[in-house]
Short mmCIF file of C-alpha atoms and ligand atoms in Angstrom, two decimals:
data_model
loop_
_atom_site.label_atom_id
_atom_site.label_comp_id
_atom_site.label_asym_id
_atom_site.label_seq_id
_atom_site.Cartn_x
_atom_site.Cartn_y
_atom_site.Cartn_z
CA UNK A 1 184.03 212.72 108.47
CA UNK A 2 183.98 211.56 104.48
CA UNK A 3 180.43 211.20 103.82
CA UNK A 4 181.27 210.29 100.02
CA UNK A 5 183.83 208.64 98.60
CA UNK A 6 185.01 208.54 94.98
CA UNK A 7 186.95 205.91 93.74
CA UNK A 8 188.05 203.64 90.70
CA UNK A 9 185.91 201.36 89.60
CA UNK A 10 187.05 198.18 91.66
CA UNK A 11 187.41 194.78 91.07
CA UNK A 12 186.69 191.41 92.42
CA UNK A 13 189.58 188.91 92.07
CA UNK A 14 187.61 186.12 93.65
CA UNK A 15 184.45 185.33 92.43
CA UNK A 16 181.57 182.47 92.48
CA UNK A 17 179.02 182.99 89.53
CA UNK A 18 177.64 179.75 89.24
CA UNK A 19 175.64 178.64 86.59
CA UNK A 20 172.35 178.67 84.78
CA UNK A 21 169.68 180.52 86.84
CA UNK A 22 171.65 180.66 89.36
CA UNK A 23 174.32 183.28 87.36
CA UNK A 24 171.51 185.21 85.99
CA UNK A 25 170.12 185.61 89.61
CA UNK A 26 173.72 187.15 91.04
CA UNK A 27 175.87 188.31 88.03
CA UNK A 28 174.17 191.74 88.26
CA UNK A 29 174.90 192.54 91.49
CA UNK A 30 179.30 192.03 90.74
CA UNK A 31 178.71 194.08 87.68
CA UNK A 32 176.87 196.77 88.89
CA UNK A 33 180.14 197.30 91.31
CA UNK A 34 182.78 195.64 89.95
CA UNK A 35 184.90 196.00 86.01
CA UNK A 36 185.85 192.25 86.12
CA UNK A 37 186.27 189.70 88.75
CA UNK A 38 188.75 186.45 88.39
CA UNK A 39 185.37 184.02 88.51
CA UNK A 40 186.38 180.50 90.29
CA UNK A 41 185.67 177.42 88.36
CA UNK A 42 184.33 174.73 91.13
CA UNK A 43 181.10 173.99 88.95
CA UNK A 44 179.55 170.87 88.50
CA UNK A 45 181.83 169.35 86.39
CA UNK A 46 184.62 171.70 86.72
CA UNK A 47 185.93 174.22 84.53
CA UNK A 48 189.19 171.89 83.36
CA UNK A 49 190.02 173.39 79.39
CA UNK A 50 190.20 176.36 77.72
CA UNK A 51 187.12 175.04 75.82
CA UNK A 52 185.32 174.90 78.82
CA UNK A 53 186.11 178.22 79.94
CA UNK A 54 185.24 180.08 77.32
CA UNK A 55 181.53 178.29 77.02
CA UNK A 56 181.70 179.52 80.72
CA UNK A 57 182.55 182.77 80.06
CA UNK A 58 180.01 182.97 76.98
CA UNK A 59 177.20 181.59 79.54
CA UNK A 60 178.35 184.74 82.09
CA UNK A 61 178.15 187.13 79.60
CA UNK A 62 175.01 186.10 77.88
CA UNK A 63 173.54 186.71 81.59
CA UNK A 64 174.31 190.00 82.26
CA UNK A 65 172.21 192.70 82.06
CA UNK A 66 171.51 194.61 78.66
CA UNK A 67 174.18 197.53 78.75
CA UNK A 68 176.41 196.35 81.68
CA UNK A 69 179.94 196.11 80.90
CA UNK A 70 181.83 193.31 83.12
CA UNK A 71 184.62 191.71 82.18
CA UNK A 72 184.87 187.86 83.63
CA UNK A 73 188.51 186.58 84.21
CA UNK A 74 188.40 182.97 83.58
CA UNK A 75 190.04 180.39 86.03
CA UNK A 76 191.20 176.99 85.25
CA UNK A 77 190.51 174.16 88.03
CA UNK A 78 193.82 171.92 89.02
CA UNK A 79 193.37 168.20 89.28
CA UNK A 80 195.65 165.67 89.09
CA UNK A 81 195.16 165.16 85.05
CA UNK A 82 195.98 169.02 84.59
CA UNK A 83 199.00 168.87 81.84
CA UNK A 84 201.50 171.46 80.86
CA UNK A 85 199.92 171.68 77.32
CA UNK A 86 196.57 172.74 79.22
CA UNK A 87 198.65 175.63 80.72
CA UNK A 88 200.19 176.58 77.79
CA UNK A 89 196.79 176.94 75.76
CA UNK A 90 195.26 178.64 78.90
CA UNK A 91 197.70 181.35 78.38
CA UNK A 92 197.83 181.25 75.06
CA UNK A 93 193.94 181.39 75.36
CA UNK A 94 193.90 185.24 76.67
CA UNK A 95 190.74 184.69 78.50
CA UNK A 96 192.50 182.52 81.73
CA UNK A 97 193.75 184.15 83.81
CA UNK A 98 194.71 182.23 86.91
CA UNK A 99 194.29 178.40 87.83
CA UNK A 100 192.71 177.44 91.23
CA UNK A 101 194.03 174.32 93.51
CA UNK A 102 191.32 172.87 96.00
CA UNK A 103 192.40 170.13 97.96
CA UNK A 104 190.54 166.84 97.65
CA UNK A 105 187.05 167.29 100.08
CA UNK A 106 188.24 170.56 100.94
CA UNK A 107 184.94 172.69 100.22
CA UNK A 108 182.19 173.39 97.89
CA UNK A 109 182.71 170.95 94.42
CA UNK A 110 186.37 170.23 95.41
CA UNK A 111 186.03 166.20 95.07
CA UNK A 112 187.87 166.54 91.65
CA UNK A 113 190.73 168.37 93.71
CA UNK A 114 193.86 167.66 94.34
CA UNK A 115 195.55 164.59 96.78
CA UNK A 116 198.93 165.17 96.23
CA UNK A 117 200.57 168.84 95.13
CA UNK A 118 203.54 166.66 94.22
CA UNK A 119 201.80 165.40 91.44
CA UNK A 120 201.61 169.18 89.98
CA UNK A 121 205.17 169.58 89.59
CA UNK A 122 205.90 169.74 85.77
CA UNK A 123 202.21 171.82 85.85
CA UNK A 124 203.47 174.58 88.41
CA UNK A 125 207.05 174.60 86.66
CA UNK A 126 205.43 175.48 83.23
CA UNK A 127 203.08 178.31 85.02
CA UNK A 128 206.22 180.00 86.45
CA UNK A 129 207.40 179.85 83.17
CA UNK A 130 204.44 181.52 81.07
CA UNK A 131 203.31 183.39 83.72
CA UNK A 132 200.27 182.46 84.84
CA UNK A 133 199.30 182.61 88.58
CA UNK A 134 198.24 179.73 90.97
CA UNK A 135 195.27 180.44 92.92
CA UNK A 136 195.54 178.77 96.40
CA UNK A 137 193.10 177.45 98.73
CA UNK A 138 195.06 177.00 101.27
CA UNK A 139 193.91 174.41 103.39
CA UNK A 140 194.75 170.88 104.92
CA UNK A 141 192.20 168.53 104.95
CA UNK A 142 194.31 165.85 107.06
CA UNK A 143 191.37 165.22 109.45
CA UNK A 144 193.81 165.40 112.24
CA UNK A 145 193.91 168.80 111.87
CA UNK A 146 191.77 171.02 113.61
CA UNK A 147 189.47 172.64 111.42
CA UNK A 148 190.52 176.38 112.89
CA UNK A 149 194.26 174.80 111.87
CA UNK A 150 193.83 174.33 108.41
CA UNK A 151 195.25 177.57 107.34
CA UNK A 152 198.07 177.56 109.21
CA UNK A 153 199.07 174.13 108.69
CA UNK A 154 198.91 174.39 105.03
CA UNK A 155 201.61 177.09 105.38
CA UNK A 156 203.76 175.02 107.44
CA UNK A 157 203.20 172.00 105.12
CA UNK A 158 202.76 173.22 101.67
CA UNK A 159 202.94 176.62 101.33
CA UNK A 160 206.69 178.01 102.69
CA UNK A 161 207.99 175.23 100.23
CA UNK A 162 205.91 175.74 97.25
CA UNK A 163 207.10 179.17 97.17
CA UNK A 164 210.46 178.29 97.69
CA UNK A 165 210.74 175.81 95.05
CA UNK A 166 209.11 177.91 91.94
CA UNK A 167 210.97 180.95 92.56
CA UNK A 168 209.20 182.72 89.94
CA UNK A 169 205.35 181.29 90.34
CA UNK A 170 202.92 184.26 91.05
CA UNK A 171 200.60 182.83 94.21
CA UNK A 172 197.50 184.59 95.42
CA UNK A 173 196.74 182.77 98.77
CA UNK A 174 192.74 183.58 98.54
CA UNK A 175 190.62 184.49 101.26
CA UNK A 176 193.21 184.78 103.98
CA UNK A 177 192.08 184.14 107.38
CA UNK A 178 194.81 184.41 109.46
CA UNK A 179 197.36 186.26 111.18
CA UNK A 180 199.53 183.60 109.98
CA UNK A 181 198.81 183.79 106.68
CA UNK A 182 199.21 187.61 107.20
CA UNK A 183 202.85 187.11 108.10
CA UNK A 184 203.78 184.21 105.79
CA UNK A 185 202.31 186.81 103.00
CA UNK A 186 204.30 189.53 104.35
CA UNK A 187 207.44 187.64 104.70
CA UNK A 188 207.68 185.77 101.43
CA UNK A 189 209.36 186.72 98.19
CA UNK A 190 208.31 188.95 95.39
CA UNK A 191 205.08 187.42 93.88
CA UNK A 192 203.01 186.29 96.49
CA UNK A 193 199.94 187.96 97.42
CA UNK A 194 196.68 187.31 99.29
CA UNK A 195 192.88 188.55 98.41
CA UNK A 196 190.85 189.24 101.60
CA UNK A 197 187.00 188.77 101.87
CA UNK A 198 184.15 191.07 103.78
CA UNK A 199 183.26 188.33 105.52
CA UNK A 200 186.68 186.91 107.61
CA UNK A 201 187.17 191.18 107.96
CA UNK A 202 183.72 191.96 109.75
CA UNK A 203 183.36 189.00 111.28
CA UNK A 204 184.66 186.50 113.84
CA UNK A 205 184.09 182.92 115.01
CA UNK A 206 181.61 184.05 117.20
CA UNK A 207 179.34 185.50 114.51
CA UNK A 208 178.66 181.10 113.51
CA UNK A 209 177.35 180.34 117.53
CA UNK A 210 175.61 184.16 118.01
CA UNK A 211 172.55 183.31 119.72
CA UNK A 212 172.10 179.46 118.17
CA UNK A 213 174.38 177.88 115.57
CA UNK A 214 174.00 180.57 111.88
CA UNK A 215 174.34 178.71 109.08
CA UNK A 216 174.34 181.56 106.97
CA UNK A 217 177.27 182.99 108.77
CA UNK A 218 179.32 179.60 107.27
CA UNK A 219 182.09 179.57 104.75
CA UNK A 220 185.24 178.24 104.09
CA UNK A 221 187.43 178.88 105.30
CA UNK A 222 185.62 178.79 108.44
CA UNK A 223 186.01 182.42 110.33
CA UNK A 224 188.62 182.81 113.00
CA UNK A 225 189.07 184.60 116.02
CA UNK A 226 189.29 188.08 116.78
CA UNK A 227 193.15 188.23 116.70
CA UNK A 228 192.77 186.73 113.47
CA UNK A 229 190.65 189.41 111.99
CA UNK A 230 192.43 192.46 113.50
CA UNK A 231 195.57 191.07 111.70
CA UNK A 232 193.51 190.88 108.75
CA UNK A 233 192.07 194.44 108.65
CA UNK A 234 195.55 195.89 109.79
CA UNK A 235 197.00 193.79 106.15
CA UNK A 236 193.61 195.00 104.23
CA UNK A 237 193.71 199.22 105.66
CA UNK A 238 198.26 199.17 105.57
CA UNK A 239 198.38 200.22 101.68
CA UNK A 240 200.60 197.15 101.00
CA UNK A 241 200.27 196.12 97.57
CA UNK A 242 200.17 192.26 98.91
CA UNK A 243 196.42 192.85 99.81
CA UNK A 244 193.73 193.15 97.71
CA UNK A 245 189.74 192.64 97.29
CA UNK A 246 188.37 188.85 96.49
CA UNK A 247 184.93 188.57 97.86
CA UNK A 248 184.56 184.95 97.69
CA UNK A 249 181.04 185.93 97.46
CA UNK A 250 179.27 182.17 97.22
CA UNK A 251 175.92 182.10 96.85
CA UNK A 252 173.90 178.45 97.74
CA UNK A 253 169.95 178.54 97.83
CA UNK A 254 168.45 178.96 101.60
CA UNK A 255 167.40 175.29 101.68
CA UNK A 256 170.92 174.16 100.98
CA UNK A 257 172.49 176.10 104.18
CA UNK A 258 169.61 175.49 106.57
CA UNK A 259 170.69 171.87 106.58
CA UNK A 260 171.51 168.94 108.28
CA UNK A 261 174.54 169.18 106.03
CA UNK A 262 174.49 172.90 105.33
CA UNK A 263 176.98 174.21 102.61
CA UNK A 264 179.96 176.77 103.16
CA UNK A 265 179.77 180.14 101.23
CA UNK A 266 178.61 183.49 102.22
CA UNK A 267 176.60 185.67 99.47
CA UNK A 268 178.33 189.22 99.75
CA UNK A 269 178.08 190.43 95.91
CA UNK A 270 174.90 192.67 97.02
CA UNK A 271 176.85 194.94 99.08
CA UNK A 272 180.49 193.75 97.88
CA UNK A 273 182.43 197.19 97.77
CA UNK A 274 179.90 198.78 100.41
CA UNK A 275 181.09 196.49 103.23
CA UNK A 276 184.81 197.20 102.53
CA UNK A 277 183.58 200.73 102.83
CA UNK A 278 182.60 200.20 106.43
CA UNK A 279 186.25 197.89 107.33
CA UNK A 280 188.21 200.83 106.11
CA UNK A 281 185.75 203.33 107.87
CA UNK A 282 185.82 201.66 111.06
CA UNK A 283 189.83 201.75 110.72
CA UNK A 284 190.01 205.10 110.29
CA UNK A 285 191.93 204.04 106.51
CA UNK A 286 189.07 204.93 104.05
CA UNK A 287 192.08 206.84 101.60
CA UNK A 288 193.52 203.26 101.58
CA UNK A 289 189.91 202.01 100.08
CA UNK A 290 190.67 202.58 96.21
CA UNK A 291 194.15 201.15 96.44
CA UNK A 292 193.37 197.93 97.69
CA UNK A 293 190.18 197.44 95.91
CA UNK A 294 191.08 199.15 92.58
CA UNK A 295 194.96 198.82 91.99
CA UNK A 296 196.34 196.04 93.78
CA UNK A 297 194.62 193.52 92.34
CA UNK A 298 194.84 194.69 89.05
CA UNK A 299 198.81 195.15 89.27
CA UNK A 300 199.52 191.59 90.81
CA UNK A 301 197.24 190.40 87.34
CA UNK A 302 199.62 192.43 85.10
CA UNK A 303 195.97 194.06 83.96
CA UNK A 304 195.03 198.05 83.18
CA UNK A 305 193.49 199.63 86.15
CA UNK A 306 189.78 200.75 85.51
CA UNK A 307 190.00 204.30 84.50
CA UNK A 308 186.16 204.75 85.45
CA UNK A 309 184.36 205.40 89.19
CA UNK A 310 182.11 204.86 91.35
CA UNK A 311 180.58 206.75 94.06
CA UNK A 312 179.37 205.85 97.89
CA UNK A 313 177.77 207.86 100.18
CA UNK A 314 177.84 207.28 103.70
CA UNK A 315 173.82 206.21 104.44
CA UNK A 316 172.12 202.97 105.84
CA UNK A 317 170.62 200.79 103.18
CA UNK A 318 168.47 197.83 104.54
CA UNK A 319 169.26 194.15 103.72
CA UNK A 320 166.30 192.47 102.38
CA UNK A 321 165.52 189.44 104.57
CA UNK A 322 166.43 187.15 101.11
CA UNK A 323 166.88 187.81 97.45
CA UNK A 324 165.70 185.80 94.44
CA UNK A 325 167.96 182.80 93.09
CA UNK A 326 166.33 181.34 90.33
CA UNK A 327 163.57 178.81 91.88
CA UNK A 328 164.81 179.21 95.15
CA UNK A 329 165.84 181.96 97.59
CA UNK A 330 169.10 183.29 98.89
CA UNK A 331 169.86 184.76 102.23
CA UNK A 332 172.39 187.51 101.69
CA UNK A 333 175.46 189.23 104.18
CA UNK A 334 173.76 191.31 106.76
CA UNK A 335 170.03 189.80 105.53
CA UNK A 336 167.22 192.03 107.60
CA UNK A 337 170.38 194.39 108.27
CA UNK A 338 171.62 197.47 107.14
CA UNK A 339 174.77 198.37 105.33
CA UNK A 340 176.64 202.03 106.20
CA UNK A 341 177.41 202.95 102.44
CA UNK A 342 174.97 203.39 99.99
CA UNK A 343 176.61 202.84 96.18
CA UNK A 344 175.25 206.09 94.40
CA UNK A 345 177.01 206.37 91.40
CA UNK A 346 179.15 205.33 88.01
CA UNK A 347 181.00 207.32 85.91
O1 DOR B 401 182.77 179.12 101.62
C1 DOR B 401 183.15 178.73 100.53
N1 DOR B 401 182.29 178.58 99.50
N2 DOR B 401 184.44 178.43 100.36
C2 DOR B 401 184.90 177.86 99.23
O2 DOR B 401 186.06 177.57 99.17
C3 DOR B 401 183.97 177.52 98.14
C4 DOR B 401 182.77 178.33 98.18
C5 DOR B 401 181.66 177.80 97.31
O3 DOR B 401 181.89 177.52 96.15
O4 DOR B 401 180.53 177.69 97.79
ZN1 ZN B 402 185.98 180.77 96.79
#
């Protein structure tokens, strides 16, 4: 049995920071484990322009910790005003990375998201031309659909045709929650890839009704069933370079969850890289670990991989029953747990 493990630094290609005291609450935890993470952009207003990016990214890095190094990869949000000049000075920018489609009502801050992916045409064209890759959330929000359905219907709908008609568009579907999505990712073309969280590969539907209905077990998407995850954890541990680590880690204060309308989002950036320890532990795959959270991601971005490490050792670290988030408090993955891997090390 590995008892430690080794391995390039990793990062996180799917990140929420938030803002204010919010981001200096979290932003040490993703550096401590994580080089750089792509950091989503659903704030309150979105992050639209290059302008506003960068006064982002100034605002993440003016909250880290003295000494850390952490690189954020800025994200653009799509709505329906995004133009093809705000693509071409997002690349032209060098600190964009991505852009990130929400549907309309979809989730968390996703009212300025997009009704129609029609509309994005000429947008999408000019990304497949410079190169820069759409981040999908890749839901329906047709309230006709069954909520468990969203996933898969967006593939049907949107998705198989989107990827047919920019050839040459680089798609990450984020946080993957299907075996659908696992086979529509599997069977497309060159260029299409999917990040998978800790959350949708520990968990299943049943962890949201264990006992009484768990807020804190909430996110979107909304976790499937167990078929669902084993296909997931079979795409995470098979070395293909289509899978890679996004934690979607989405911190909201304890108030905000414990609601009558409780928000989605599960706070994993703790204990990011030590729960992937224990999905490719339990699959008998931890030699797969590095590759999917280290190079994969990295590769698909057309970024150098982190030439650093870190170090876990196999060892039960408690959960504390909530952290600190700025004037409020935030109940983490696994709160009053423990987590198998203990993060020892960097080099
Ligand atoms: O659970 C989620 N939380 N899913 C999302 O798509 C957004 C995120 C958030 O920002 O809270
Ligand atoms: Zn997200």
């Amino acid at each position: 049995m590995t008892d430690s493990l080794t391995l390039a630094r990793p990062d996180d290609w799917h990140l929420h920071l938030r803002d204010g005291a919010a981001l200096r609450a979290v932003v040490a935890d993703s550096a401590r484990r994580f080089a750089r993470a792509i950091v989503m952009p659903n704030l309150t207003p979105p992050v639209r322009s290059v302008d506003e990016a960068r006064a982002y990214r100034q605002r993440i890095v003016d909250a880290l910790p003295a000494g850390a190094r952490f690189e954020p990869l800025m994200t653009l949000y799509l709505t329906e005003a995004t133009t093809p000049a705000d693509v071409l000075a997002a690349k032209a920018s060098g600190i964009v990375h991505a852009v990130k489609y929400y549907p309309a009502g979809a989730t968390t801050n996703s009212q300025s998201g997009v009704t129609d992916l029609s509309r994005c045409d000429a947008v999408f064209a000019t990304m497949q031309d410079v190169g820069l890759p759409l981040l999908l959330h890749g839901e329906v929000t047709d309230p006709s659909v069954d909520v468990f359905d969203r996933e898969a219907v967006f593939i049907e709908r949107h998705g198989r045709a989107l990827v047919e008609r920019f050839p040459g568009l680089r798609i990450v579907m984020e946080h993957l929650t299907t075996r659908d999505g696992v086979d529509f990712v599997l069977a497309a073309r060159d260029g299409v890839a999917a990040t998978l969280t800790p959350q949708h590969l520990l968990m299943n539907r049943n962890a949201i009704f264990a006992g009484g209905l768990r807020p804190h077990a909430f996110c979107l998407p909304v976790l499937k069933r167990e078929a669902h995850r084993a296909a997931l954890v079979a795409a995470a541990t098979s070395g293909n370079p289509r899978f890679f680590l996004g934690t979607d880690s989405a911190p909201h204060p304890r108030h905000a969850k414990e609601s009558d309308c409780g928000c989605a989002g599960i706070y994993s950036a703790h204990a990011a890289i030590e729960l992937y320890a224990e999905v490719f532990d339990a699959a008998g795959a931890l030699t797969g670990l590095e590759a999917f959270a280290s190079f994969h991601g990295a590769d698909f971005y057309g970024l150098p991989r982190n030439t650093d490490t870190i170090t876990l050792v196999r060892e039960p670290v408690p959960v504390p029953d909530e952290l600190a988030f700025g004037d409020a408090r935030l109940v983490p993955m696994r709160a009053g747990g423990t987590v198998a891997w203990r993060l020892v090390a960097s080099a």
